[in-house]
């Protein structure tokens, strides 16, 4: 599904990302962890062609992201609040995203009903603009917005941060369900080791732009990671 | 830590110097400085001249008494202007709230800074030279200076009243109705409203002791404002964001336009729901009237090349003002748009259509200018076609060089609208404004008026076909 070859990004001669090879197969729940400055967001931005690589390539479904835009239908992302359009209402935002993926308003309306429990009645029919929602509620909108139209790959940067505990738990089961029912590939970065090890089948640990660990999840993974970060 | 007025000023200073592009802002400030100097001198002469003009026109009356009769209108207009334009300087207060600074001191800082507002200077600049002249010419030194002091106190009272009015439009309407009603009653029905107030002002001049009443009034308002601010100094009160009403939710007619309609719908919402974008559209409205200035002058009617300039502004106001910020309008969520299932060409096309659409609307609206004759109308239509085909394209292109992000829901202050201004934008004004004039003028010079119009239309259509081909 996603392949990166000798991918690197430099800022003023300093390498912030340097991946010799990384492959993410379809349907994988891929977790990306690392301290601040490890290169997680840089990797996502390269994947979404938001920044240009210094060297190397990255492919989605065998399409090089910097050469064609044909990968865009396969992928969706929620990185931060800048992925929301502040002057729209939640419904308008969903309709907008839906229309880009060929969904009618009726389809979006009936689809969004499935996420009512995740929203806990605080999101829909609120008669206010997205910019006036709290951070946590904005995040919920962004995450659900990324699911519209069943894209094959969904990128979520720090999805657990800013969410209340109930929603964190619901989000975990939501991700697992989407992956199970639709075979969606998830790329999730997180600072919360417990959540990320619980959700993902594979964890990649970045430090200073390079892959330090690439492990299939086992029962000892969380211990192993905690050990690493406490040193 | 004591939070003093000096520190409050220091924060304002840092905010200014550390703002992005502060050098440019400095240049703009210097420009404003010169403008202020100009006004200063103008007011000085007005203040001095006022006395002599009044004495010459009404030799049997004291100039001060004449002013007293009408000064209520000045103070009324002052309140209205402040109501619309003066923003209480409370923006930086939030961070200070949880610091060990007494609220009283924060409020004092806010109130003191509000006194530096330009509105307060008008009174001083106008009345100070006037009073100097009066004291020299009339010799009644004490009474004129106590009167001057009273006028300053009233100005200060107005300054604080604006806090209490707190954008309540009923008060503003009340002031307006009172002044208009007073004027009508006074002049047409012989009910002495304005003149009674005039007698009150006159009393301040004749009997300086009355000034103490004004002083007490001023202090009461000051105290009321301070208590009011103290009550409002909470995040859910005076410092809260106002809840907005949802507008433009039913734009379903655009759905018929397919994928482009979706993007257009967003752009229309962007324009009507964000302060910055609304400001730009209002300027466009002004551009429509800009033409009137040119077309009413006989001088220009014989110089069609200058009229082309006006025509470009009239039909292309929106393309120029809105177009120069085109990807920048979406900067708050640009990365999201770019990672969406949205082809970049389609995105650009929708923007171009928005600009072209605006040209069509302007062309329809400016049919009012038909009043100035068929020739003017033909010229404007020619300019419109140029803007439709080529002007919109050039504006879109110029916007691509504008890499400064834009805050959508933040007001651009007067004279501070410098964010998007840079050398590139200045250079781009050449094809936007000079090119159409040349396109008209060269054929016009050799072959006459109609050839000039044909020049405008063909270049416009040329741009249009270029756009369709790609």
CSV table of C-alpha atoms in Angstrom, one decimal, chain B residues 21 276 320-331 334 395-406 417-426 428 432:
chain,number,residue,atom,x,y,z
B,21,UNK,CA,7.0,42.7,8.7
B,276,UNK,CA,-11.5,40.1,6.8
B,320,UNK,CA,-8.0,42.9,-7.7
B,321,UNK,CA,-8.8,43.1,-4.0
B,322,UNK,CA,-9.9,39.5,-3.5
B,323,UNK,CA,-7.8,37.9,-6.2
B,324,UNK,CA,-4.5,39.1,-4.9
B,325,UNK,CA,-5.0,36.9,-1.8
B,326,UNK,CA,-6.3,33.9,-3.6
B,327,UNK,CA,-4.6,30.9,-2.1
B,328,UNK,CA,-3.9,32.9,1.0
B,329,UNK,CA,-7.6,33.0,1.8
B,330,UNK,CA,-7.5,29.3,2.3
B,331,UNK,CA,-4.3,29.4,4.3
B,334,UNK,CA,-4.6,24.7,3.1
B,395,UNK,CA,-5.1,38.5,-10.5
B,396,UNK,CA,-5.1,34.8,-9.8
B,397,UNK,CA,-1.6,34.6,-11.0
B,398,UNK,CA,-0.5,37.4,-8.8
B,399,UNK,CA,-2.1,35.8,-5.8
B,400,UNK,CA,0.2,32.8,-6.2
B,401,UNK,CA,3.1,35.0,-5.3
B,402,UNK,CA,1.5,36.1,-2.0
B,403,UNK,CA,2.8,33.6,0.5
B,404,UNK,CA,1.7,35.4,3.6
B,405,UNK,CA,-1.0,33.5,5.4
B,406,UNK,CA,-4.2,35.4,6.2
B,417,UNK,CA,-3.7,46.3,5.9
B,418,UNK,CA,-0.1,45.8,4.9
B,419,UNK,CA,0.2,42.0,5.3
B,420,UNK,CA,-0.4,41.3,1.6
B,421,UNK,CA,1.4,44.3,0.4
B,422,UNK,CA,4.8,43.7,-1.0
B,423,UNK,CA,6.9,44.5,-3.9
B,424,UNK,CA,5.6,41.6,-6.0
B,425,UNK,CA,2.0,42.8,-5.6
B,426,UNK,CA,3.1,46.3,-6.5
B,428,UNK,CA,1.6,43.0,-10.5
B,432,UNK,CA,-3.6,44.7,-13.8
